[in-house]
Amino acid sequence: MTEVIRMSAIEKHFPGVHALRNAQFDLKAGEVHALMGENGAGKSTLMKILAGIYSADSGSVQVNGSEVRINGPRAAQDLGIGIIHQELALMPDLTVAQNIFIGREPRNRWGVLDEAQLNRDAEAIFAAMKVPLDPTAEVRRLTIAKQQMVEIAKALSFRSRILIMDEPTAALNETETEELFAIIRRLKSEGVAIVYISHKMNEIRRISDRVTIMRDGAYVGTVTAEDTPIETIISMMVGRELEQTSIAIPDLGDAPVALEVRGLSAGRMVRDVSFTLRRGEILGFAGLMGAGRTEVARVIFGADPREGGEILVHGSARTIRNPRDAVGAGIGYLSEDRKQFGLALGIDVRGNIALTSLDRFSDRFLRVNEAGLAKVATSYIASLAIRTPSDQQEVRLLSGGNQQKVVIAKWLLRDCDILIFDEPTRGIDVGAKAEIYRLLQSLAEAGKAIIVISSELPEVLRLSHRIAVMCEGRLTGILPGGPATSQHEIMRLATRRDHAAEGASA
Amino acid sequence: MTATPVAAKPRAIASGAQQKLLAFASLIALLVFFSLASPNFLQTANILAILQATSVNGVLAIAATLVIITGGIDLSVGTLMTFTAVIAGVVLTFWGLPMPLGVIAAIAAGTACGFISGSLVARMKIPPFIATLGMMLILKGLSLVISGTKPIYFNDTPSFPLISTGSLIGSIFPAVPVPNGVLILFLLALAISWMLNRTTLGRYCFALGSNEEAVRLSGVNADGWKVAIYALAGGICGIAGLLIASRLNSAQPALGQGYELDAIAAVVIGGTSLAGGRGSILGTIIGALIMGVLLNGLRIMSVAQEWQTVVTGAIIIFAVYADMLRRRRAG
């Protein structure tokens, strides 16, 4: 295979951060080359340099054997380098075709946009990709997966021979991931070289030929995907061996029931859901994207209207019409989108921890007891091991894992003893994940009742004492946690589209 | 689990049409209401007066629409209009040059000012609200300085008032003496509407408002196009300056502030999103007409001017709220 890209001795500084140190990378035609590393390892930065979005401080980039300077996205496109961004970079108000050809719109001989030609060109690309997509559809109305296809079509429309995909499956469900892999294999067989950035180990094994691992902005090594054990790759990423913990399932037979949900219904996404949750228990919620897990959580929390069913907290029925009622009942919900729903990013750690409990820290003239707040905040920073220079650090400056801990502290302070975690480790790197897991376990040991919604099956298996599986708004079964349950069993329930599925309960 | 694109398409079209339909229906409802309330309302002379009164705000609103679709805001359209009128006065009255030069000077001055606003926003990254607020005050001051704080009359250019008040259509079809100002508004609306839908400049206008970073990452000269859109909007303000100066047969340097808010109100009533990315000239024209009809009708019903302002404010809030409700249901 011919080498199409060679990057060597790449250096890049951002204010206060040495983002890349002597980084290197090479890519061959027709291979899928995975790029792995913890968050902040420099993967995206390195690839953004290749795509002309950043410029390197120093170092060399060779494309097809000749030294190049890539000084903008246009220059990268001209070299046949296309990038599919982690955060989709589409214009939601424009149509599919308009997005693909932005900046290169076909025009007729009077210089007027030729919309018909535009749509035909887009159609031709989708035909080649074997993806049925309407070029005239407005992008904002497409699913994330379809939007991803638009991004890929856009990259291909440049006749890219080199395609960079930055966490392309982050928002895709299993079926959609399969569709993406089919496209990747097709592109590969046509000789396109693909850089694949992902955190998902099993995907890497399935789709990639070689794996390059980065750590702290530096190159660690390149291995073949097929015959390198996952543990080796992980230890190259984190620089230490991760302990393989298997979960100890506590006997909760006579622990009191903290939360009981009976026949919960709301729209198409929550249909007749019943389950119980005991104190000290971690109940995992597994399912494909769109199975209704988040919707169940939101209805329990009062964020969405409940259409039917009962919610019992500590044995007595509670009317929960809004989140305030839920918090009053001791239920806390930690949204999957921390930045949008969970945190006030511009406010300091102390302010965020106090956010839901300010009434307890102010007197009747609404004066805030800052000293009291500081004491509480400091104690949570210590007990949850939040890494921050002080309780007055702005939350946006913390890492994802530490931001998550701030949200947890916020709900603990509010005396919530039923905590619902929605994708608690999304966007958190491998090392910090283990820490969040330990934290959840210790919260359970302290008697909190915990629901964990997660799209990553290994995470569900590692954390849950019991596993509730949902499909299309129904609870299709509750499985025991631990080694007794396999990913295969969960997937079987998660794809049970049988509408007569038993209303499983514990 | 989510609508397929095939199913989504008709919905998207229906939603866009629905929005204009709502505004259009409100306009018709207002017309019916006022014609029932007052027999004088539906006279040809009164309808022409409404159109004439709407022409200046309509043209300014078209300029504001362009900037708002990019996700920005232009607070300087009102005083820029006055500034270009003063420039026309300088060229025609102070210097005594022929009329076409005055017209060109006004539009060129507007374009230049728009270029400056655009550069402040796109290149120096000053938030549009602040950049155009600054420009609004600068232009207000400059208009007063250049004119010596006194109105400049166009008595040496007798044909100047015809720009707005003459009637090209009336000279061909005497039965419909549509003033030129109205003709200019509608021709401009057609031209800009075409530009938005059929040219790259229009496409980038929507694209910038929809996701500016994506435009930049696509290798498009995002900043350059944004400057171009502000400059075009400035040029359109120059046309508004000519219309108002010709109607008053003078450049009134103290006028102008407040017009930008009427223009933005028309844009918003017409359903253009202040968040950028979506909007239409047709909607803006309907929005401007709603405001024109409302003010005229209230005046005919002898509602005090103070109360007219109150009603306008309420209408703006209602229009945006109705649009939000509709969107929530559609979304």
Coordinates of N, CA and C in Angstrom, one line a residue, chain B residues 2 7 12 20 58 61 143 173 206 218 230 232 237-238 247 254 278 287:
Chain B
T2 N -37.5 8.5 13.8 CA -37.6 9.9 13.5 C -38.1 9.9 12.0
A7 N -40.7 12.1 4.3 CA -41.8 12.6 5.1 C -41.6 14.0 5.5
A12 N -41.7 20.6 5.9 CA -40.8 21.8 5.9 C -41.5 22.9 5.0
K20 N -45.9 32.5 6.5 CA -46.3 33.6 5.7 C -47.8 33.8 5.7
G58 N -40.4 50.0 4.7 CA -40.2 48.7 4.0 C -38.8 48.6 3.4
A61 N -36.5 47.9 6.2 CA -36.7 46.6 6.8 C -36.1 45.5 5.9
S143 N -24.3 63.4 10.5 CA -25.3 64.1 9.8 C -25.5 65.5 10.3
F173 N -50.8 54.2 -16.7 CA -52.2 53.9 -16.4 C -52.7 54.9 -15.4
F206 N -28.0 32.9 4.4 CA -28.7 31.9 5.2 C -27.7 31.0 5.9
S218 N -16.0 25.0 5.8 CA -16.2 24.5 4.4 C -15.3 25.2 3.5
Y230 N -23.4 43.2 4.7 CA -23.6 44.5 5.5 C -23.5 45.6 4.5
L232 N -24.2 45.6 1.3 CA -25.5 45.6 0.5 C -26.6 46.3 1.3
C237 N -30.0 51.1 2.5 CA -30.3 52.2 3.4 C -30.2 53.6 2.6
G238 N -29.2 53.6 1.7 CA -29.0 54.7 0.8 C -30.3 55.0 0.0
R247 N -39.3 62.7 -0.4 CA -40.7 62.9 0.0 C -40.8 64.2 0.8
A254 N -31.9 65.7 11.9 CA -32.3 65.2 13.2 C -33.2 64.0 13.2
R278 N -33.1 31.9 9.0 CA -34.3 31.8 8.3 C -35.0 33.1 8.2
G287 N -44.9 42.3 6.9 CA -44.7 42.9 8.3 C -44.8 44.4 8.2

